[in-house]
């Protein structure tokens, strides 16, 4: 059985107390490895390594840092086959998706911040008439904590680590205990790329032990967290009295608003993807599909037909569209929402059942599921399900669509399908979300601010926003004669 280790000070180490937890392969429902459940003492050791590395790393030239980050990016691409296979096995996602999206994006995260740090600048203000000039010194924070979820494991882990180290910080990072494997490989890659020891330290373990120890550590200056809203609220409660900087990327319940004047074929194809990519386990998936009444019946029929053609199957087969859900517990949670659908006034139009995949009978498979609902206040429309389940609802007017879209506690992203420019602008201004995609979905430009409004998060990642988060601005005012 594979037993992975923590990556501390450039070395692979067993957890101090020797406590491990099981790691499952969701496509077959079996344990295939163990990972450390790191304690406070392990986190302290990782912190010390990071603190010792900080003086030298924060003084490394931008050119040198940039070269190392580029090298990490190149090595990720060189190892794409191994990493994609590992990600698919650990998470249950189709290998084709890991190869096309997860791993290339992890490389892009490093390459992007390798470039961005060479272009990052700060402001200067001449105080005219006062014989003074002000400039802003942007300095790294010191040791920072990065905590990430299981849905896009290496993709989101590196999205935090790359800007943190690019801007001169040293990191204690924890991937999800449910999908730790590619994070383990990242340690090897960092050594191969020549990242100085201690700049990145990776501790594995449960959120309530290892994650909690990172958040509670008195000298870890900032926490960049992606995960559930409930966990985010808990982290904020622990970190706030310690005055840590916090970036919280949390849950979503994203609307997909479809108007009759859209490019129908493009919309239909993209909506299948935005509903069910990665088994619907992407925080940006559109889980509430709102359709203008005049095309509602046609959409319903066409959407069901397209979704029925998706192949649920073994993630390691290239023809699979929908792989396994990440864990048994998560499968049961998602299924429990399907089971309450009737009580919530919903009607299952397609799917709703677990799937037995031949040869992988104990894997965690679920049909892509479409549920028609009447009331936006039902639990299916209000709570994050985070699986291959979408709801359908019709609307008559722009005002109604906007009210429905904004009528949840979350505010991460919205997809809007229309060719009407005025409507596009009105919705863009009035939607309570961090991201609005118009006639597309998940088209990402890494320079843009990324994050959510309302209970979907606090702060923004991406581009210079991430570099600003990981640096402290200091105003220097120089008076001259
Ligand atoms: P989660 O909140 O259960 O766990 C996320 C991470 O936090 C894991 O590494 C976990 O071990 C850790 N954690 C748990 N308790 C902790 C604690 N007390 N202290 C410190 N760390 C702790 O989330 P998950 O189930 O892994 O991921 C799914 C959630 O993530 C969904 O809600 C999804 O919407 C959200 N998500 C959001 C974004 C975004 O960008 N907004 C992206 C991806 C996923």
Short mmCIF file of C-alpha atoms and ligand atoms in Angstrom, two decimals:
data_model
loop_
_atom_site.label_atom_id
_atom_site.label_comp_id
_atom_site.label_asym_id
_atom_site.label_seq_id
_atom_site.Cartn_x
_atom_site.Cartn_y
_atom_site.Cartn_z
CA UNK A 1 0.00 0.00 0.00
CA UNK A 2 1.25 3.48 -0.85
CA UNK A 3 2.09 5.59 2.16
CA UNK A 4 2.87 9.22 1.37
CA UNK A 5 4.88 11.57 3.54
CA UNK A 6 4.93 15.23 4.42
CA UNK A 7 7.29 17.51 2.47
CA UNK A 8 9.17 19.65 4.99
CA UNK A 9 12.38 21.58 4.43
CA UNK A 10 12.87 19.89 1.05
CA UNK A 11 12.69 16.39 2.55
CA UNK A 12 9.99 13.75 2.73
CA UNK A 13 9.17 12.89 6.34
CA UNK A 14 6.83 10.68 8.31
CA UNK A 15 4.43 12.46 10.69
CA UNK A 16 5.95 12.87 14.16
CA UNK A 17 3.24 10.85 15.93
CA UNK A 18 3.03 8.22 13.18
CA UNK A 19 -0.72 8.68 12.67
CA UNK A 20 -2.10 7.96 9.19
CA UNK A 21 -5.49 8.06 7.51
CA UNK A 22 -6.79 5.98 4.62
CA UNK A 23 -6.98 7.27 1.08
CA UNK A 24 -9.68 5.89 -1.23
CA UNK A 25 -9.84 5.34 -4.95
CA UNK A 26 -13.43 6.49 -5.61
CA UNK A 27 -13.71 4.71 -8.95
CA UNK A 28 -13.55 1.31 -7.20
CA UNK A 29 -14.49 2.32 -3.66
CA UNK A 30 -11.34 0.85 -2.14
CA UNK A 31 -8.51 2.09 0.06
CA UNK A 32 -5.35 2.35 -1.98
CA UNK A 33 -3.01 4.30 0.25
CA UNK A 34 -2.43 6.13 3.47
CA UNK A 35 -1.53 9.72 4.23
CA UNK A 36 -0.21 11.38 7.38
CA UNK A 37 -2.71 12.96 9.72
CA UNK A 38 -0.23 15.65 10.71
CA UNK A 39 -0.32 17.09 14.18
CA UNK A 40 0.37 20.52 15.62
CA UNK A 41 4.01 19.44 16.00
CA UNK A 42 4.31 18.62 12.30
CA UNK A 43 2.82 21.99 11.42
CA UNK A 44 5.28 23.65 13.81
CA UNK A 45 8.16 21.86 12.08
CA UNK A 46 6.87 23.00 8.68
CA UNK A 47 6.48 26.53 10.01
CA UNK A 48 10.08 26.56 11.32
CA UNK A 49 11.42 25.39 7.96
CA UNK A 50 9.43 28.13 6.21
CA UNK A 51 10.51 30.80 8.71
CA UNK A 52 14.18 29.79 8.30
CA UNK A 53 13.89 29.94 4.52
CA UNK A 54 12.14 33.31 4.47
CA UNK A 55 15.08 35.78 4.82
CA UNK A 56 16.94 34.32 1.85
CA UNK A 57 13.90 33.64 -0.33
CA UNK A 58 12.39 37.10 0.17
CA UNK A 59 15.73 38.54 -1.00
CA UNK A 60 16.05 36.33 -4.05
CA UNK A 61 15.92 38.40 -7.23
CA UNK A 62 12.67 38.45 -9.17
CA UNK A 63 14.51 36.98 -12.12
CA UNK A 64 15.68 34.02 -10.06
CA UNK A 65 12.24 33.41 -8.53
CA UNK A 66 10.63 33.69 -11.93
CA UNK A 67 13.04 31.14 -13.43
CA UNK A 68 12.34 28.60 -10.68
CA UNK A 69 8.57 29.01 -11.05
CA UNK A 70 8.88 28.53 -14.81
CA UNK A 71 10.90 25.40 -14.24
CA UNK A 72 8.19 24.01 -11.95
CA UNK A 73 5.63 24.77 -14.70
CA UNK A 74 7.72 22.97 -17.31
CA UNK A 75 8.21 19.93 -15.10
CA UNK A 76 4.47 19.69 -14.46
CA UNK A 77 3.89 19.58 -18.22
CA UNK A 78 6.70 17.03 -18.69
CA UNK A 79 4.99 14.79 -16.13
CA UNK A 80 1.45 15.39 -17.35
CA UNK A 81 0.66 11.73 -17.99
CA UNK A 82 1.69 10.58 -14.53
CA UNK A 83 0.02 13.54 -12.81
CA UNK A 84 -3.24 13.23 -14.78
CA UNK A 85 -3.46 9.51 -14.04
CA UNK A 86 -2.78 10.16 -10.34
CA UNK A 87 -5.38 12.94 -10.17
CA UNK A 88 -8.00 10.81 -11.89
CA UNK A 89 -7.37 7.86 -9.57
CA UNK A 90 -7.41 10.00 -6.42
CA UNK A 91 -10.45 12.09 -7.31
CA UNK A 92 -12.58 9.97 -9.67
CA UNK A 93 -12.53 12.58 -12.43
CA UNK A 94 -12.19 11.44 -16.06
CA UNK A 95 -8.56 11.18 -17.03
CA UNK A 96 -9.33 13.18 -20.16
CA UNK A 97 -10.43 16.10 -17.98
CA UNK A 98 -7.37 15.85 -15.72
CA UNK A 99 -5.17 15.89 -18.80
CA UNK A 100 -6.99 18.70 -20.61
CA UNK A 101 -7.78 20.96 -17.66
CA UNK A 102 -6.40 20.17 -14.19
CA UNK A 103 -2.74 19.52 -14.90
CA UNK A 104 -2.20 22.10 -17.69
CA UNK A 105 -3.83 24.68 -15.45
CA UNK A 106 -1.53 23.79 -12.54
CA UNK A 107 1.41 24.46 -14.86
CA UNK A 108 -0.18 27.71 -16.08
CA UNK A 109 -0.56 28.87 -12.49
CA UNK A 110 3.22 28.70 -12.00
CA UNK A 111 4.01 30.11 -15.45
CA UNK A 112 1.53 32.94 -15.03
CA UNK A 113 2.95 34.07 -11.68
CA UNK A 114 6.51 33.57 -12.94
CA UNK A 115 5.66 36.29 -15.47
CA UNK A 116 3.35 38.39 -13.29
CA UNK A 117 5.93 38.96 -10.57
CA UNK A 118 8.27 40.58 -13.08
CA UNK A 119 5.50 43.05 -14.01
CA UNK A 120 4.11 43.77 -10.54
CA UNK A 121 4.60 47.38 -9.48
CA UNK A 122 3.52 49.72 -6.74
CA UNK A 123 2.32 53.30 -6.66
CA UNK A 124 4.20 56.55 -6.10
CA UNK A 125 2.56 59.87 -5.22
CA UNK A 126 4.28 63.18 -5.41
CA UNK A 127 2.78 65.41 -2.70
CA UNK A 128 2.92 68.56 -4.76
CA UNK A 129 3.57 71.75 -2.79
CA UNK A 130 4.64 69.82 0.29
CA UNK A 131 8.12 68.86 -0.89
CA UNK A 132 7.42 65.21 -0.30
CA UNK A 133 7.17 62.04 -2.27
CA UNK A 134 5.30 58.96 -1.17
CA UNK A 135 5.82 55.50 -2.49
CA UNK A 136 4.38 52.13 -1.57
CA UNK A 137 6.74 49.40 -0.60
CA UNK A 138 5.11 46.00 -1.12
CA UNK A 139 6.80 43.40 1.06
CA UNK A 140 6.06 39.70 1.42
CA UNK A 141 4.14 38.77 4.57
CA UNK A 142 6.46 36.04 5.84
CA UNK A 143 5.08 32.54 6.34
CA UNK A 144 1.59 32.04 4.93
CA UNK A 145 -0.87 29.13 4.97
CA UNK A 146 -2.61 27.71 1.89
CA UNK A 147 -5.51 25.26 2.32
CA UNK A 148 -7.33 23.77 -0.65
CA UNK A 149 -10.27 21.44 -1.46
CA UNK A 150 -10.63 18.14 -3.32
CA UNK A 151 -12.53 19.09 -6.45
CA UNK A 152 -9.65 20.50 -8.54
CA UNK A 153 -6.77 19.26 -6.40
CA UNK A 154 -3.49 20.35 -8.00
CA UNK A 155 -5.19 23.16 -9.94
CA UNK A 156 -6.40 24.97 -6.80
CA UNK A 157 -3.44 24.04 -4.60
CA UNK A 158 -1.01 25.68 -7.05
CA UNK A 159 -3.34 28.65 -7.64
CA UNK A 160 -2.47 29.70 -4.09
CA UNK A 161 1.10 28.50 -3.76
CA UNK A 162 2.39 30.08 -6.99
CA UNK A 163 1.51 33.72 -6.13
CA UNK A 164 2.55 33.21 -2.50
CA UNK A 165 6.08 32.13 -3.35
CA UNK A 166 6.37 34.41 -6.40
CA UNK A 167 5.89 37.39 -4.10
CA UNK A 168 8.61 36.18 -1.71
CA UNK A 169 6.65 34.37 1.00
CA UNK A 170 7.35 30.92 2.36
CA UNK A 171 4.43 28.54 2.63
CA UNK A 172 2.89 25.87 4.82
CA UNK A 173 0.31 24.22 2.58
CA UNK A 174 -2.31 21.55 3.10
CA UNK A 175 -4.17 19.85 0.26
CA UNK A 176 -7.48 18.13 0.89
CA UNK A 177 -7.06 14.87 2.78
CA UNK A 178 -9.42 13.34 0.22
CA UNK A 179 -7.12 14.08 -2.76
CA UNK A 180 -3.52 14.43 -1.52
CA UNK A 181 -1.53 12.61 -4.19
CA UNK A 182 -0.65 15.26 -6.76
CA UNK A 183 0.33 17.61 -3.93
CA UNK A 184 2.79 14.94 -2.84
CA UNK A 185 4.25 14.85 -6.37
CA UNK A 186 4.53 18.63 -6.32
CA UNK A 187 7.13 18.34 -3.55
CA UNK A 188 9.29 16.15 -5.78
CA UNK A 189 8.88 18.58 -8.66
CA UNK A 190 9.89 21.56 -6.50
CA UNK A 191 13.10 19.78 -5.49
CA UNK A 192 13.83 18.94 -9.11
CA UNK A 193 13.22 22.58 -10.10
CA UNK A 194 15.69 23.81 -7.48
CA UNK A 195 13.20 25.57 -5.21
CA UNK A 196 15.26 26.25 -2.08
CA UNK A 197 14.37 23.99 0.85
CA UNK A 198 11.72 25.32 3.21
CA UNK A 199 10.15 27.74 0.73
CA UNK A 200 7.24 25.35 0.27
CA UNK A 201 6.25 22.84 2.94
CA UNK A 202 3.35 20.44 2.44
CA UNK A 203 1.63 18.86 5.42
CA UNK A 204 -1.11 16.29 4.92
CA UNK A 205 -4.02 15.58 7.19
CA UNK A 206 -7.57 16.26 8.27
CA UNK A 207 -8.96 19.78 8.32
CA UNK A 208 -9.84 19.51 11.98
CA UNK A 209 -6.28 18.56 12.98
CA UNK A 210 -3.72 19.73 10.41
CA UNK A 211 -5.80 22.52 8.86
CA UNK A 212 -6.85 23.82 12.25
CA UNK A 213 -3.19 23.85 13.42
CA UNK A 214 -2.20 25.96 10.41
CA UNK A 215 -5.01 28.46 11.01
CA UNK A 216 -4.27 28.65 14.75
CA UNK A 217 -0.50 29.05 14.33
CA UNK A 218 0.36 32.41 15.90
CA UNK A 219 3.08 33.29 13.38
CA UNK A 220 1.43 32.24 10.14
CA UNK A 221 0.48 35.65 8.84
CA UNK A 222 -2.20 34.92 6.28
CA UNK A 223 -4.53 32.12 5.26
CA UNK A 224 -5.58 31.58 1.69
CA UNK A 225 -8.46 29.11 1.84
CA UNK A 226 -10.71 27.49 -0.74
CA UNK A 227 -13.47 25.19 0.43
CA UNK A 228 -16.97 25.11 1.87
CA UNK A 229 -18.75 28.18 3.28
CA UNK A 230 -19.19 26.57 6.71
CA UNK A 231 -15.46 25.81 6.96
CA UNK A 232 -14.67 29.34 5.75
CA UNK A 233 -16.83 30.84 8.49
CA UNK A 234 -15.07 28.68 11.09
CA UNK A 235 -11.63 29.70 9.81
CA UNK A 236 -12.62 33.38 9.88
CA UNK A 237 -13.72 32.99 13.50
CA UNK A 238 -10.37 31.46 14.51
CA UNK A 239 -8.20 33.82 12.46
CA UNK A 240 -9.95 37.16 13.06
CA UNK A 241 -8.85 37.67 16.71
CA UNK A 242 -5.29 36.96 15.57
CA UNK A 243 -5.62 39.64 12.86
CA UNK A 244 -4.50 37.35 10.07
CA UNK A 245 -5.03 38.34 6.48
CA UNK A 246 -7.71 36.09 4.98
CA UNK A 247 -8.72 35.15 1.48
CA UNK A 248 -11.78 32.91 1.43
CA UNK A 249 -13.06 31.25 -1.76
CA UNK A 250 -16.24 29.43 -0.77
CA UNK A 251 -19.34 27.67 -2.04
CA UNK A 252 -21.73 28.61 -4.81
CA UNK A 253 -25.20 28.04 -6.22
CA UNK A 254 -24.67 29.57 -9.60
CA UNK A 255 -27.46 30.53 -11.97
CA UNK A 256 -27.29 29.84 -15.69
CA UNK A 257 -29.72 32.35 -17.25
CA UNK A 258 -30.85 31.49 -20.75
CA UNK A 259 -32.70 33.98 -22.95
CA UNK A 260 -34.48 33.09 -26.18
CA UNK A 261 -32.23 35.43 -28.21
CA UNK A 262 -29.06 33.44 -27.48
CA UNK A 263 -27.02 31.34 -29.89
CA UNK A 264 -29.03 28.21 -29.05
CA UNK A 265 -26.68 25.44 -30.17
CA UNK A 266 -23.65 26.95 -28.47
CA UNK A 267 -25.71 27.52 -25.33
CA UNK A 268 -27.01 23.95 -25.28
CA UNK A 269 -23.60 22.37 -25.70
CA UNK A 270 -21.96 24.64 -23.11
CA UNK A 271 -24.80 24.16 -20.65
CA UNK A 272 -24.27 20.39 -20.66
CA UNK A 273 -20.62 21.05 -19.79
CA UNK A 274 -21.30 23.78 -17.20
CA UNK A 275 -23.79 21.47 -15.49
CA UNK A 276 -21.86 18.21 -15.39
CA UNK A 277 -18.13 18.78 -15.94
CA UNK A 278 -16.14 17.05 -13.19
CA UNK A 279 -19.42 15.37 -12.07
CA UNK A 280 -20.78 18.85 -11.28
CA UNK A 281 -18.11 19.24 -8.62
CA UNK A 282 -16.76 22.59 -9.75
CA UNK A 283 -17.61 25.61 -7.64
CA UNK A 284 -18.37 27.43 -10.93
CA UNK A 285 -20.83 24.88 -12.33
CA UNK A 286 -24.22 26.37 -13.14
CA UNK A 287 -26.53 24.36 -10.90
CA UNK A 288 -29.70 26.44 -11.33
CA UNK A 289 -30.76 26.65 -14.95
CA UNK A 290 -33.23 29.49 -15.54
CA UNK A 291 -34.80 29.50 -19.00
CA UNK A 292 -37.01 32.10 -20.69
CA UNK A 293 -40.53 30.72 -20.90
CA UNK A 294 -40.82 30.94 -24.71
CA UNK A 295 -38.03 28.35 -25.22
CA UNK A 296 -38.44 26.42 -21.98
CA UNK A 297 -40.15 23.31 -23.39
CA UNK A 298 -37.76 23.06 -26.35
CA UNK A 299 -34.74 23.51 -24.09
CA UNK A 300 -36.04 20.90 -21.67
CA UNK A 301 -36.42 18.32 -24.42
CA UNK A 302 -33.07 19.04 -26.09
CA UNK A 303 -31.17 19.22 -22.80
CA UNK A 304 -32.53 15.90 -21.58
CA UNK A 305 -31.58 14.28 -24.90
CA UNK A 306 -28.00 15.61 -24.76
CA UNK A 307 -27.53 14.69 -21.12
CA UNK A 308 -28.83 11.17 -21.74
CA UNK A 309 -25.95 10.71 -24.20
CA UNK A 310 -23.28 11.34 -21.53
CA UNK A 311 -21.35 8.24 -20.61
CA UNK A 312 -20.96 7.52 -16.91
CA UNK A 313 -18.04 5.18 -16.44
CA UNK A 314 -14.53 4.28 -15.41
CA UNK A 315 -12.55 7.54 -15.13
CA UNK A 316 -9.46 5.96 -16.63
CA UNK A 317 -11.25 5.32 -19.96
CA UNK A 318 -10.93 8.12 -22.48
CA UNK A 319 -14.55 7.82 -23.60
CA UNK A 320 -15.93 8.54 -20.11
CA UNK A 321 -17.79 11.84 -19.70
CA UNK A 322 -18.80 11.44 -16.06
CA UNK A 323 -16.52 9.63 -13.63
CA UNK A 324 -16.99 8.78 -9.98
CA UNK A 325 -17.97 11.21 -7.23
CA UNK A 326 -15.10 11.90 -4.87
CA UNK A 327 -16.20 9.84 -1.86
CA UNK A 328 -18.93 7.60 -0.53
CA UNK A 329 -19.92 10.27 1.95
CA UNK A 330 -20.23 12.86 -0.80
CA UNK A 331 -22.20 10.46 -3.01
CA UNK A 332 -24.67 9.92 -0.16
CA UNK A 333 -24.95 13.67 0.42
CA UNK A 334 -25.71 14.37 -3.25
CA UNK A 335 -28.15 11.47 -3.42
CA UNK A 336 -29.96 12.75 -0.31
CA UNK A 337 -30.88 15.90 -2.25
CA UNK A 338 -32.31 13.81 -5.08
CA UNK A 339 -34.30 11.84 -2.49
CA UNK A 340 -35.97 14.97 -1.07
CA UNK A 341 -36.77 16.41 -4.49
CA UNK A 342 -40.45 15.37 -4.49
CA UNK A 343 -41.02 16.80 -1.02
CA UNK A 344 -39.46 20.04 -2.21
CA UNK A 345 -41.90 20.27 -5.13
CA UNK A 346 -39.37 18.95 -7.65
CA UNK A 347 -39.88 16.52 -10.53
CA UNK A 348 -36.98 14.37 -11.70
CA UNK A 349 -36.82 14.73 -15.49
CA UNK A 350 -33.73 12.61 -15.98
CA UNK A 351 -31.34 10.49 -13.87
CA UNK A 352 -31.55 10.34 -10.11
CA UNK A 353 -30.01 6.92 -9.62
CA UNK A 354 -26.67 5.47 -8.64
CA UNK A 355 -24.89 3.71 -11.49
CA UNK A 356 -23.15 0.35 -11.29
CA UNK A 357 -20.14 0.38 -13.59
CA UNK A 358 -19.14 -3.05 -14.77
CA UNK A 359 -15.81 -4.09 -13.25
CA UNK A 360 -15.99 -1.18 -10.78
CA UNK A 361 -19.11 -2.22 -8.90
CA UNK A 362 -18.20 -0.50 -5.63
CA UNK A 363 -17.32 2.87 -7.19
CA UNK A 364 -19.27 6.03 -6.38
CA UNK A 365 -21.19 6.68 -9.59
CA UNK A 366 -24.35 8.71 -10.07
CA UNK A 367 -26.41 9.53 -13.17
CA UNK A 368 -26.39 13.14 -14.31
CA UNK A 369 -29.67 14.38 -12.87
CA UNK A 370 -32.11 17.06 -14.01
CA UNK A 371 -34.87 18.19 -11.66
CA UNK A 372 -37.64 20.61 -12.57
CA UNK A 373 -38.59 22.91 -9.70
CA UNK A 374 -41.27 25.56 -9.23
CA UNK A 375 -40.02 27.58 -6.30
CA UNK A 376 -36.62 29.22 -5.94
CA UNK A 377 -36.92 28.87 -2.16
CA UNK A 378 -36.85 25.06 -2.26
CA UNK A 379 -33.76 23.47 -0.74
CA UNK A 380 -32.64 22.15 -4.14
CA UNK A 381 -32.27 25.76 -5.30
CA UNK A 382 -30.94 27.24 -2.09
CA UNK A 383 -28.32 24.75 -0.89
CA UNK A 384 -25.07 23.80 -2.56
CA UNK A 385 -25.34 20.18 -3.73
CA UNK A 386 -21.95 20.12 -5.51
CA UNK A 387 -22.66 17.08 -7.65
CA UNK A 388 -24.15 16.10 -11.01
CA UNK A 389 -27.56 17.60 -10.19
CA UNK A 390 -29.14 20.66 -11.80
CA UNK A 391 -32.55 22.23 -11.45
CA UNK A 392 -34.64 23.78 -14.23
CA UNK A 393 -37.04 26.70 -13.84
CA UNK A 394 -38.68 29.04 -16.32
CA UNK A 395 -39.04 32.81 -16.13
CA UNK A 396 -41.05 35.40 -18.05
CA UNK A 397 -39.23 38.73 -17.70
CA UNK A 398 -35.73 40.14 -17.18
CA UNK A 399 -36.77 41.35 -13.73
CA UNK A 400 -37.95 37.91 -12.72
CA UNK A 401 -34.74 36.28 -14.00
CA UNK A 402 -32.64 38.75 -12.01
CA UNK A 403 -34.66 38.21 -8.83
CA UNK A 404 -34.31 34.44 -9.17
CA UNK A 405 -30.58 34.68 -9.92
CA UNK A 406 -29.90 36.89 -6.92
CA UNK A 407 -32.29 35.03 -4.64
CA UNK A 408 -29.72 32.85 -2.87
CA UNK A 409 -27.17 33.46 -0.15
CA UNK A 410 -24.29 32.63 -2.51
CA UNK A 411 -22.76 34.84 -5.20
CA UNK A 412 -19.86 33.18 -6.98
CA UNK A 413 -20.57 33.19 -10.72
CA UNK A 414 -23.36 33.57 -13.26
CA UNK A 415 -23.60 32.53 -16.88
CA UNK A 416 -25.84 34.69 -19.04
CA UNK A 417 -26.97 33.64 -22.50
CA UNK A 418 -28.22 36.54 -24.62
CA UNK A 419 -27.26 38.60 -27.64
CA UNK A 420 -28.87 41.75 -26.27
CA UNK A 421 -26.21 44.30 -25.31
CA UNK A 422 -28.46 46.38 -23.05
CA UNK A 423 -29.56 43.30 -21.16
CA UNK A 424 -25.94 42.16 -20.86
CA UNK A 425 -24.95 45.46 -19.29
CA UNK A 426 -27.98 45.66 -16.98
CA UNK A 427 -27.43 42.13 -15.71
CA UNK A 428 -23.68 42.59 -15.37
CA UNK A 429 -24.32 45.57 -13.12
CA UNK A 430 -27.11 44.05 -11.06
CA UNK A 431 -26.04 40.44 -10.59
CA UNK A 432 -24.71 39.86 -7.08
CA UNK A 433 -21.80 37.64 -8.13
CA UNK A 434 -18.05 37.86 -8.45
CA UNK A 435 -17.98 36.60 -12.04
CA UNK A 436 -20.38 37.05 -14.97
CA UNK A 437 -19.81 34.96 -18.07
CA UNK A 438 -21.76 36.11 -21.10
CA UNK A 439 -22.27 33.50 -23.83
CA UNK A 440 -19.52 31.31 -22.42
CA UNK A 441 -18.59 29.38 -19.29
CA UNK A 442 -15.33 28.96 -17.40
CA UNK A 443 -13.32 30.91 -19.92
CA UNK A 444 -10.50 31.96 -17.65
CA UNK A 445 -7.94 34.71 -18.10
CA UNK A 446 -5.60 34.46 -15.12
CA UNK A 447 -5.14 38.25 -14.98
CA UNK A 448 -8.75 38.77 -13.87
CA UNK A 449 -9.94 39.02 -10.26
CA UNK A 450 -11.43 35.72 -9.15
CA UNK A 451 -13.76 35.24 -6.21
CA UNK A 452 -17.26 35.48 -4.88
CA UNK A 453 -19.72 37.89 -3.31
CA UNK A 454 -22.07 37.26 -0.37
CA UNK A 455 -21.43 33.86 1.27
CA UNK A 456 -19.23 32.75 -1.64
CA UNK A 457 -16.22 34.44 -0.19
CA UNK A 458 -14.12 37.37 0.87
CA UNK A 459 -11.28 38.80 -1.21
CA UNK A 460 -10.08 38.02 -4.69
CA UNK A 461 -7.45 35.75 -6.16
CA UNK A 462 -5.91 35.95 -9.61
CA UNK A 463 -3.52 38.32 -11.35
CA UNK A 464 -2.17 41.22 -9.32
CA UNK A 465 -5.00 40.75 -6.78
CA UNK A 466 -3.24 37.61 -5.54
CA UNK A 467 0.12 39.37 -5.41
CA UNK A 468 -1.50 42.21 -3.46
CA UNK A 469 -2.99 39.71 -1.01
CA UNK A 470 0.37 38.09 -0.38
CA UNK A 471 2.18 41.41 0.21
CA UNK A 472 1.86 44.12 2.83
CA UNK A 473 1.72 47.64 1.42
CA UNK A 474 3.85 50.09 3.36
CA UNK A 475 3.66 53.82 2.73
CA UNK A 476 7.06 55.52 2.71
CA UNK A 477 6.88 59.31 2.80
CA UNK A 478 10.12 61.19 2.04
CA UNK A 479 10.35 64.91 2.73
CA UNK A 480 12.97 66.86 0.85
CA UNK A 481 14.21 70.45 0.85
P1 LIG B 1 -14.02 21.74 2.96
O1 LIG B 1 -14.37 23.08 3.47
O2 LIG B 1 -14.59 20.56 3.65
O3 LIG B 1 -12.44 21.50 2.95
C1 LIG B 1 -11.55 22.36 2.27
C2 LIG B 1 -10.18 22.28 2.92
O4 LIG B 1 -10.28 22.81 4.24
C3 LIG B 1 -9.66 20.85 3.09
O5 LIG B 1 -8.26 20.84 2.88
C4 LIG B 1 -9.98 20.54 4.53
O6 LIG B 1 -9.16 19.55 5.10
C5 LIG B 1 -9.75 21.90 5.17
N1 LIG B 1 -10.42 22.11 6.45
C6 LIG B 1 -11.56 21.54 6.91
N2 LIG B 1 -11.82 21.96 8.17
C7 LIG B 1 -10.83 22.82 8.51
C8 LIG B 1 -10.54 23.58 9.68
N3 LIG B 1 -11.30 23.52 10.76
N4 LIG B 1 -9.44 24.36 9.66
C9 LIG B 1 -8.66 24.43 8.58
N5 LIG B 1 -8.86 23.71 7.46
C10 LIG B 1 -9.94 22.92 7.42
O7 LIG B 1 -14.40 21.74 1.41
P2 LIG B 1 -14.32 20.54 0.39
O8 LIG B 1 -15.48 19.63 0.67
O9 LIG B 1 -12.95 20.01 0.35
O10 LIG B 1 -14.57 21.31 -1.00
C11 LIG B 1 -15.82 21.57 -1.53
C12 LIG B 1 -16.22 23.00 -1.28
O11 LIG B 1 -15.24 23.88 -1.82
C13 LIG B 1 -17.51 23.38 -1.98
O12 LIG B 1 -18.30 24.13 -1.10
C14 LIG B 1 -17.06 24.23 -3.15
O13 LIG B 1 -18.00 25.16 -3.61
C15 LIG B 1 -15.87 24.91 -2.55
N6 LIG B 1 -14.99 25.42 -3.61
C16 LIG B 1 -14.93 26.77 -3.81
C17 LIG B 1 -14.13 27.30 -4.82
C18 LIG B 1 -14.04 28.77 -5.07
O14 LIG B 1 -13.13 29.19 -5.78
N7 LIG B 1 -14.90 29.59 -4.52
C19 LIG B 1 -13.37 26.42 -5.61
C20 LIG B 1 -13.47 25.05 -5.38
C21 LIG B 1 -14.27 24.56 -4.36
#
